[in-house]
Short mmCIF file of C-alpha atoms in Angstrom, two decimals:
data_model
loop_
_atom_site.label_atom_id
_atom_site.label_comp_id
_atom_site.label_asym_id
_atom_site.label_seq_id
_atom_site.Cartn_x
_atom_site.Cartn_y
_atom_site.Cartn_z
CA MET A 198 53.60 21.79 82.63
CA MET A 199 52.31 21.17 79.12
CA THR A 200 51.07 17.62 78.61
CA ARG A 201 48.15 17.92 76.22
CA GLY A 202 48.06 16.43 72.75
CA PRO A 203 46.46 18.15 69.76
CA ALA A 204 42.78 17.77 69.03
CA ALA A 205 41.53 16.79 65.58
CA ASN A 206 42.48 19.46 63.03
CA ASP A 207 44.60 21.14 65.73
CA GLY A 208 47.76 19.15 65.10
CA LEU A 209 50.40 19.01 62.40
CA ARG A 210 49.67 21.04 59.27
CA LEU A 211 51.99 19.94 56.48
CA LYS A 212 51.51 21.69 53.14
CA PRO A 213 52.94 20.94 49.68
CA PHE A 214 55.64 23.18 48.22
CA ARG A 215 57.57 23.50 44.96
CA GLY A 216 60.84 21.81 45.78
CA LEU A 217 64.17 23.01 44.45
CA ARG A 218 66.16 20.02 43.22
CA TYR A 219 69.44 19.40 41.46
CA VAL A 220 69.18 18.84 37.72
CA PRO A 221 70.95 15.47 37.35
CA GLU A 222 72.43 16.30 33.95
CA ARG A 223 74.20 19.36 35.38
CA VAL A 224 76.09 17.67 38.22
CA GLY A 225 78.55 14.79 38.43
CA SER A 226 76.11 12.67 40.42
CA LEU A 227 73.36 13.23 42.96
CA ALA A 228 75.43 11.42 45.57
CA ALA A 229 78.34 13.80 45.01
CA VAL A 230 76.27 16.91 45.72
CA THR A 231 74.66 15.71 48.96
CA SER A 232 75.93 16.25 52.49
CA PRO A 233 75.11 15.28 56.06
CA PRO A 234 73.28 18.01 58.04
CA TYR A 235 75.40 21.10 58.68
CA ASP A 236 76.09 20.27 62.34
CA VAL A 237 77.42 16.80 61.49
CA VAL A 238 80.10 18.21 59.17
CA VAL A 239 82.44 19.11 62.00
CA ARG A 240 85.93 18.44 60.71
CA PRO A 241 87.77 20.69 58.25
CA ASP A 242 88.84 17.58 56.33
CA GLY A 243 85.18 16.55 56.09
CA LEU A 244 84.23 19.98 54.74
CA HIS A 245 87.07 19.86 52.22
CA HIS A 246 86.07 16.35 51.14
CA LEU A 247 82.52 17.48 50.42
CA GLU A 248 83.59 20.66 48.63
CA SER A 249 85.95 18.71 46.40
CA SER A 250 83.51 15.88 45.62
CA ASP A 251 81.62 18.18 43.24
CA PRO A 252 81.83 21.96 42.66
CA HIS A 253 78.09 22.14 43.35
CA ASN A 254 78.00 20.19 46.60
CA ILE A 255 75.27 21.49 48.91
CA VAL A 256 77.84 22.13 51.66
CA ARG A 257 78.71 25.35 49.79
CA LEU A 258 75.25 26.59 50.76
CA ILE A 259 74.81 25.18 54.28
CA LEU A 260 78.41 25.94 55.40
CA PRO A 261 79.59 28.72 53.08
CA GLN A 262 83.24 29.70 53.38
CA ALA A 263 84.23 33.37 53.36
CA PRO A 264 86.90 35.57 55.02
CA THR A 265 84.46 36.84 57.67
CA ALA A 266 81.40 35.45 59.41
CA ASP A 267 79.29 38.35 58.10
CA ALA A 268 80.25 37.52 54.51
CA ARG A 269 79.25 33.86 54.66
CA PRO A 270 75.46 34.25 54.27
CA ARG A 271 75.96 36.54 51.26
CA ARG A 272 78.35 34.00 49.73
CA ALA A 273 75.68 31.31 50.08
CA ALA A 274 72.98 33.56 48.62
CA ASP A 275 75.15 34.46 45.63
CA THR A 276 76.00 30.80 45.07
CA LEU A 277 72.33 29.80 45.22
CA SER A 278 71.42 32.55 42.76
CA ASP A 279 74.17 31.45 40.38
CA TRP A 280 73.11 27.81 40.51
CA LEU A 281 69.50 28.73 39.77
CA ALA A 282 70.52 30.95 36.87
CA ASP A 283 72.81 28.25 35.46
CA GLY A 284 70.20 25.51 35.73
CA ILE A 285 72.10 23.53 38.38
CA LEU A 286 69.01 23.72 40.59
CA ALA A 287 65.46 23.99 39.29
CA ALA A 288 62.01 24.21 40.87
CA ASP A 289 59.46 21.47 40.40
CA ALA A 290 56.48 22.45 38.27
CA GLU A 291 53.79 22.07 40.94
CA PRO A 292 53.61 21.93 44.74
CA ALA A 293 54.06 18.48 46.27
CA LEU A 294 54.68 16.58 49.42
CA TYR A 295 57.75 14.41 48.98
CA VAL A 296 58.03 10.81 50.11
CA TYR A 297 61.61 10.17 51.19
CA GLU A 298 63.15 6.75 51.72
CA GLN A 299 66.52 5.80 53.23
CA ARG A 300 67.76 2.24 53.28
CA ASN A 301 70.97 0.58 54.45
CA GLY A 302 70.79 -3.19 54.84
CA ASP A 303 67.98 -4.00 57.25
CA LEU A 304 67.55 -0.35 58.23
CA LEU A 305 64.61 1.28 56.43
CA GLN A 306 63.13 4.71 57.03
CA ARG A 307 60.35 6.45 55.13
CA GLY A 308 58.60 9.74 55.74
CA LEU A 309 57.02 12.86 54.27
CA ILE A 310 58.89 16.08 53.46
CA GLY A 311 56.77 19.21 53.40
CA ALA A 312 56.35 22.76 54.68
CA LEU A 313 55.04 22.56 58.25
CA GLU A 314 53.04 25.38 59.82
CA LEU A 315 55.06 26.71 62.75
CA SER A 316 53.84 26.48 66.32
CA THR A 317 55.19 27.20 69.78
CA PRO A 318 55.79 24.63 72.57
CA ALA A 319 52.72 26.00 74.36
CA ASP A 320 50.59 24.83 71.43
CA GLY A 321 51.52 21.22 72.16
CA VAL A 322 51.93 20.41 68.45
CA VAL A 323 55.70 20.40 67.90
CA LEU A 324 57.69 19.44 70.99
CA PRO A 325 61.33 20.44 71.40
CA HIS A 326 63.38 18.39 73.83
CA GLU A 327 66.71 20.24 73.88
CA ASP A 328 67.93 23.72 74.66
CA VAL A 329 69.67 25.72 71.93
CA MET A 330 72.72 27.97 71.70
CA PRO A 331 71.80 31.58 70.76
CA GLN A 332 74.90 32.10 68.63
CA VAL A 333 74.05 29.10 66.46
CA VAL A 334 70.47 30.34 65.99
CA GLU A 335 71.85 33.75 64.97
CA GLU A 336 74.18 32.11 62.44
CA ARG A 337 71.41 29.97 60.93
CA ALA A 338 69.02 32.94 60.89
CA ALA A 339 71.49 35.06 58.92
CA LEU A 340 71.90 32.23 56.41
CA MET A 341 68.16 31.60 55.94
CA ARG A 342 67.32 35.30 55.89
CA THR A 343 69.93 36.10 53.24
CA THR A 344 69.32 33.10 50.99
CA GLY A 345 65.54 33.22 51.40
CA ALA A 346 65.58 29.44 51.52
CA HIS A 347 65.32 26.42 53.76
CA LEU A 348 68.30 24.35 52.69
CA GLU A 349 67.78 21.17 54.72
CA PRO A 350 64.78 19.61 56.47
CA LEU A 351 64.41 19.13 60.21
CA LEU A 352 63.75 15.57 61.36
CA LEU A 353 60.46 15.26 63.29
CA THR A 354 58.82 12.10 64.62
CA TYR A 355 55.24 11.26 65.52
CA ARG A 356 53.47 8.13 66.72
CA GLY A 357 50.87 6.90 64.25
CA ASP A 358 48.76 3.78 64.65
CA GLY A 359 51.25 1.70 62.65
CA ASN A 360 48.68 0.83 59.98
CA ALA A 361 48.97 1.54 56.26
CA THR A 362 46.34 4.28 56.32
CA GLY A 363 46.41 8.07 56.23
CA ALA A 364 49.88 9.50 55.72
CA THR A 365 51.44 6.04 55.89
CA GLY A 366 49.07 4.83 53.18
CA VAL A 367 50.11 7.75 50.98
CA ILE A 368 53.74 6.74 51.47
CA GLU A 369 53.07 3.07 50.72
CA ARG A 370 51.27 3.94 47.48
CA ALA A 371 53.97 6.39 46.38
CA ILE A 372 56.79 3.86 46.63
CA THR A 373 55.09 1.65 44.03
CA ARG A 374 55.66 4.43 41.46
CA THR A 375 58.84 5.51 39.68
CA PRO A 376 60.87 7.80 41.97
CA LEU A 377 61.96 11.31 41.06
CA LEU A 378 65.48 10.37 42.03
CA ALA A 379 67.48 7.47 43.38
CA THR A 380 71.08 7.54 44.57
CA THR A 381 73.45 5.83 46.98
CA THR A 382 75.79 7.92 49.11
CA GLU A 383 79.27 6.88 50.20
CA ASP A 384 78.01 5.88 53.66
CA GLY A 385 76.12 3.01 52.02
CA PHE A 386 72.65 4.53 52.33
CA SER A 387 70.36 4.46 49.32
CA HIS A 388 67.99 7.40 48.94
CA ARG A 389 64.79 7.66 46.88
CA LEU A 390 62.32 10.53 46.51
CA TRP A 391 58.77 10.66 45.13
CA ALA A 392 56.40 13.60 44.62
CA VAL A 393 52.80 13.38 45.85
CA THR A 394 50.54 15.82 44.01
CA ASN A 395 47.21 13.96 43.83
CA PRO A 396 44.62 16.07 45.72
CA ALA A 397 42.96 13.04 47.34
CA GLU A 398 46.30 11.74 48.64
CA LEU A 399 47.29 15.18 49.91
CA THR A 400 43.97 15.43 51.76
CA ALA A 401 44.38 11.96 53.27
CA ALA A 402 47.85 12.86 54.58
CA ALA A 403 46.66 16.22 55.92
CA ASP A 404 43.65 14.74 57.74
CA ASP A 405 45.83 12.08 59.37
CA LEU A 406 48.62 14.41 60.45
CA ALA A 407 46.13 16.89 61.93
CA ARG A 408 45.52 14.33 64.71
CA HIS A 409 49.15 14.17 65.82
CA GLN A 410 51.86 16.07 67.63
CA ALA A 411 55.54 15.68 66.73
CA LEU A 412 58.83 15.50 68.58
CA ILE A 413 61.84 17.35 67.18
CA ALA A 414 64.32 14.53 66.68
CA ASP A 415 67.01 16.60 64.97
CA GLY A 416 67.19 20.29 64.16
CA HIS A 417 66.37 22.25 67.32
CA HIS A 418 68.50 25.19 66.22
CA ARG A 419 66.83 25.33 62.82
CA TRP A 420 63.38 25.13 64.45
CA ALA A 421 64.30 28.00 66.78
CA THR A 422 65.53 29.86 63.71
CA TYR A 423 62.22 29.30 61.90
CA LEU A 424 60.38 30.78 64.88
CA ARG A 425 62.73 33.74 65.11
CA LEU A 426 62.42 34.59 61.42
CA ARG A 427 58.63 34.28 61.57
CA GLU A 428 58.57 36.89 64.34
CA GLU A 429 60.46 39.29 62.07
CA GLN A 430 57.61 39.29 59.53
CA ASN A 431 54.62 41.60 59.56
CA GLY A 432 51.99 39.00 58.79
CA PRO A 433 51.20 35.60 57.28
CA GLY A 434 53.45 34.35 54.53
CA PRO A 435 56.04 31.71 53.62
CA TRP A 436 58.01 32.34 56.82
CA ASN A 437 55.08 30.82 58.76
CA TYR A 438 56.21 27.41 57.52
CA GLY A 439 59.39 25.40 57.87
CA LEU A 440 60.91 22.55 55.86
CA VAL A 441 60.62 19.24 57.75
CA LEU A 442 60.78 15.48 57.32
CA LEU A 443 58.06 13.71 59.33
CA ILE A 444 58.61 10.06 60.34
CA ASP A 445 55.99 7.79 61.91
CA THR A 446 58.13 5.90 64.43
CA ALA A 447 55.36 3.37 65.06
CA ARG A 448 56.00 2.28 61.48
CA TYR A 449 59.68 3.18 61.09
CA PRO A 450 61.50 3.37 64.45
CA LEU A 451 64.51 5.67 64.58
CA GLN A 452 67.86 4.99 66.20
CA VAL A 453 68.99 7.20 69.09
CA ARG A 454 72.70 7.90 69.45
CA ALA A 455 74.71 10.07 71.78
CA ILE A 456 76.45 13.34 70.94
CA HIS A 457 79.91 13.56 72.48
CA ARG A 458 81.74 16.57 73.92
CA LEU A 459 85.24 17.73 72.94
CA LEU A 460 86.89 20.05 75.45
CA TYR A 461 89.59 21.90 73.56
CA ALA A 462 91.69 23.29 76.40
CA LEU A 463 91.37 20.61 79.10
CA PRO A 464 93.94 17.79 78.95
CA VAL A 465 92.79 14.40 80.20
CA ALA A 466 95.25 14.39 83.11
CA ASP A 467 93.86 17.71 84.35
CA ALA A 468 90.29 16.53 83.88
CA LEU A 469 90.91 13.40 85.95
CA ALA A 470 92.74 15.32 88.67
CA ALA A 471 89.90 17.85 88.97
CA LEU A 472 87.38 15.09 89.60
CA GLY A 473 88.98 14.46 92.97
CA GLY A 474 86.93 11.82 94.72
CA ALA A 475 83.63 12.98 93.22
CA PHE A 476 83.53 10.06 90.75
CA ARG A 477 84.97 6.57 90.68
CA VAL A 478 87.67 6.48 88.00
CA ARG A 479 88.74 3.28 86.23
CA THR A 480 91.35 3.41 83.50
CA LEU A 481 90.75 0.62 81.00
CA ASP A 482 93.57 -1.66 79.92
CA ALA A 483 96.03 -0.24 77.39
CA GLY A 484 94.98 -1.24 73.90
CA THR A 485 91.29 -1.49 74.78
CA PRO A 486 89.42 -0.86 71.50
CA LEU A 487 86.78 1.83 71.29
CA PRO A 488 83.84 -0.62 70.98
CA ALA A 489 84.91 -2.33 74.20
CA ALA A 490 85.13 1.04 75.96
CA LEU A 491 81.60 1.84 74.82
CA ASP A 492 80.41 -1.55 76.07
CA ALA A 493 81.91 -0.77 79.48
CA LEU A 494 80.13 2.60 79.41
CA ALA A 495 76.80 0.94 78.61
CA ALA A 496 77.20 -1.45 81.54
CA ALA A 497 78.04 1.39 83.93
CA VAL A 498 75.15 3.61 82.75
CA ALA A 499 72.73 0.83 83.63
CA GLU A 500 73.59 1.57 87.29
CA GLY A 501 73.76 5.37 87.14
CA ASN A 502 75.55 8.31 85.56
CA ALA A 503 78.73 7.35 83.72
CA PHE A 504 81.07 8.72 81.05
CA VAL A 505 84.26 7.73 79.22
CA LEU A 506 87.08 10.26 78.97
CA ALA A 507 89.55 9.95 76.10
CA GLY A 508 92.35 11.95 74.51
CA ASP A 509 95.57 10.59 76.03
CA GLY A 510 95.65 7.24 74.24
CA ARG A 511 93.62 5.47 76.94
CA PHE A 512 89.98 5.23 77.96
CA HIS A 513 88.95 6.29 81.47
CA LEU A 514 85.52 5.20 82.76
CA ILE A 515 84.07 7.53 85.38
CA ASP A 516 80.91 6.61 87.26
CA ARG A 517 79.24 6.52 90.70
CA PRO A 518 79.13 10.29 91.29
CA ASP A 519 78.99 11.64 94.82
CA ALA A 520 75.25 11.87 95.50
CA ALA A 521 75.55 14.89 97.78
CA LEU A 522 77.56 16.81 95.18
CA VAL A 523 75.01 16.02 92.46
CA ALA A 524 72.14 17.09 94.70
CA ARG A 525 73.93 20.36 95.46
CA THR A 526 74.88 21.23 91.87
CA VAL A 527 71.91 20.02 89.79
CA PRO A 528 68.87 22.36 89.76
CA ALA A 529 66.11 21.00 91.97
CA ASP A 530 63.17 22.55 90.11
CA ARG A 531 62.96 19.89 87.38
CA PRO A 532 61.54 16.33 87.25
CA GLU A 533 63.73 13.55 88.57
CA ALA A 534 64.00 12.08 85.05
CA TRP A 535 65.70 15.32 83.95
CA ARG A 536 67.88 15.64 87.07
CA SER A 537 69.28 12.14 86.55
CA LEU A 538 70.18 12.57 82.87
CA ASP A 539 73.85 12.03 82.05
CA ALA A 540 73.88 15.33 80.13
CA THR A 541 72.41 17.16 83.11
CA VAL A 542 75.01 15.80 85.53
CA LEU A 543 77.80 16.41 83.01
CA HIS A 544 76.93 20.07 82.47
CA ALA A 545 75.81 21.02 85.98
CA THR A 546 78.17 18.98 88.13
CA ILE A 547 81.27 18.24 86.05
CA LEU A 548 81.59 21.06 83.51
CA GLY A 549 79.99 23.77 85.63
CA HIS A 550 81.40 22.86 89.05
CA LEU A 551 84.39 20.52 88.91
CA TRP A 552 86.00 21.60 85.64
CA ASP A 553 84.73 25.18 85.34
CA VAL A 554 84.44 24.91 81.54
CA PRO A 555 82.05 27.42 79.92
CA ASP A 556 79.50 25.96 77.53
CA SER A 557 80.57 28.04 74.54
CA PRO A 558 81.96 27.17 71.09
CA GLU A 559 85.39 28.41 72.12
CA HIS A 560 85.61 25.72 74.78
CA ILE A 561 83.33 22.84 73.73
CA ALA A 562 82.56 21.13 70.43
CA TYR A 563 79.64 18.73 70.03
CA ILE A 564 80.60 15.75 67.86
CA HIS A 565 78.31 12.99 66.62
CA ASP A 566 81.00 10.58 65.42
CA THR A 567 82.66 8.72 68.29
CA GLU A 568 85.92 8.00 66.49
CA ALA A 569 86.17 11.63 65.38
CA ALA A 570 85.70 12.83 68.97
CA VAL A 571 88.53 10.61 70.23
CA GLU A 572 90.82 11.46 67.30
CA GLN A 573 90.34 15.20 67.70
CA ALA A 574 90.93 15.06 71.45
CA GLU A 575 94.19 13.19 70.91
CA ARG A 576 95.32 15.55 68.15
CA ARG A 577 94.47 18.70 70.13
CA GLY A 578 95.60 17.50 73.55
CA GLY A 579 92.07 17.96 74.90
CA THR A 580 89.47 15.68 76.44
CA ALA A 581 86.67 13.83 74.71
CA VAL A 582 83.70 13.02 76.93
CA LEU A 583 81.93 10.03 75.42
CA MET A 584 78.23 9.74 76.21
CA HIS A 585 75.71 6.89 76.19
CA PRO A 586 72.45 7.50 74.27
CA VAL A 587 69.20 8.39 76.04
CA ARG A 588 66.16 6.18 75.45
CA GLU A 589 63.55 7.67 73.11
CA ASP A 590 60.72 7.16 75.61
CA VAL A 591 62.57 9.32 78.16
CA VAL A 592 63.04 12.05 75.57
CA ARG A 593 59.39 12.00 74.52
CA ASP A 594 58.03 11.92 78.09
CA LEU A 595 60.10 14.95 79.11
CA ALA A 596 59.09 16.83 75.95
CA ARG A 597 55.41 16.20 76.68
CA GLN A 598 55.93 17.76 80.12
CA GLY A 599 57.43 20.83 78.46
CA VAL A 600 60.88 20.06 79.90
CA THR A 601 63.87 20.57 77.63
CA MET A 602 67.04 18.55 77.98
CA PRO A 603 70.55 20.03 77.93
CA ARG A 604 71.47 20.94 74.37
CA LYS A 605 72.92 18.23 72.15
CA SER A 606 71.67 15.46 74.43
CA THR A 607 70.58 13.12 71.65
CA SER A 608 71.19 12.27 68.01
CA PHE A 609 68.26 10.61 66.26
CA GLY A 610 68.88 8.92 62.96
CA PRO A 611 69.33 8.12 60.27
CA LYS A 612 69.30 11.80 59.41
CA PRO A 613 68.03 12.93 56.02
CA ALA A 614 70.66 13.67 53.42
CA THR A 615 70.96 17.39 52.69
CA GLY A 616 70.64 18.45 49.07
CA LEU A 617 67.87 16.20 47.76
CA VAL A 618 65.12 18.84 48.02
CA LEU A 619 65.27 22.50 49.12
CA ARG A 620 62.53 25.06 49.77
CA SER A 621 62.70 28.54 48.27
CA LEU A 622 60.48 30.97 50.14
CA ALA A 623 60.21 33.08 47.00
CA LEU A 624 58.19 30.28 45.38
CA ASP A 625 55.56 30.03 48.17
#
């Protein structure tokens, strides 16, 4: 198993690029043209809300709408071309690394956006921790290939020394200057962006980052897409790099949240019946609010695998799985830390064995927002499986061993807003 870290000058290689950015005078507001990452915009009403907030909202590029799936990438490419021609988007004059800040109350996150040289897990430089779905990679690849652009950055984390030197020092100096842009989105987050073009500062950031490896916090499918598109090329070029946001979590710790499952065609009553005696089932009191149900889940997870099922107007806590069943259904060729993950037990024991639900988009949706998961389950007559987040140290330790978790096991945040800076491969 891979456990090594990168040697000096054998780590992260983040290079400046000429960012594509909205021209403020050509849009209603910068806040109105931003969006969450594509995989967070899960509800049709959410998509409609973003599309209607401004005719140039970035969602028209990251989730283009067209009569057929094959037509969507071309719709996005045509839209991008039109916006460039009309001066809605414009390229910065010179290559830069971009300092990005998000703030909401006491929560503060800062990092560097740049074009990162691609590597494989065997290199030990960028560590994935989740599996991916091939059909999603194919969809993202078609979009990137046709637009010739990286439309939203991946979120990567690394562990610096916590001091205001190197890349962190570059960030701390940048925030004393006037930002390129500043806006506040409707979720209450303020966003600011600075360009770093000074050669000495770029060198200081590069030398520091070359000593580190990074964990993919959010964007596994886009990272897999970067690698796939690189393999399609005949030699070195802009496809050898991918748009990322790098966060030093020693300086700016991220939050880790769960990603919930929505099972379209499985009513809660059928889900509970199919469990048999394999799990203890406790139905919470009628009227129990969602936060209280999540508190009950957190208490149960402290003792072992546990989940909350919702969709019939009540919350059902299931825990204490049959140990023999888990041992029989969970693959034995992985570390114990992986075998005991809630996501592992859910997919191997419950979905794969007890419920016989295929892990495909026709049967399962992955939803970040807890309230949305419950609401959609109730509206569709399906089952929401509410998860408890995994600790970051567990994620990082497994990634360093080269062990990937079941897909959509974690949601690190806050996630960068999409639409503040894009990368056109034609400019590199």
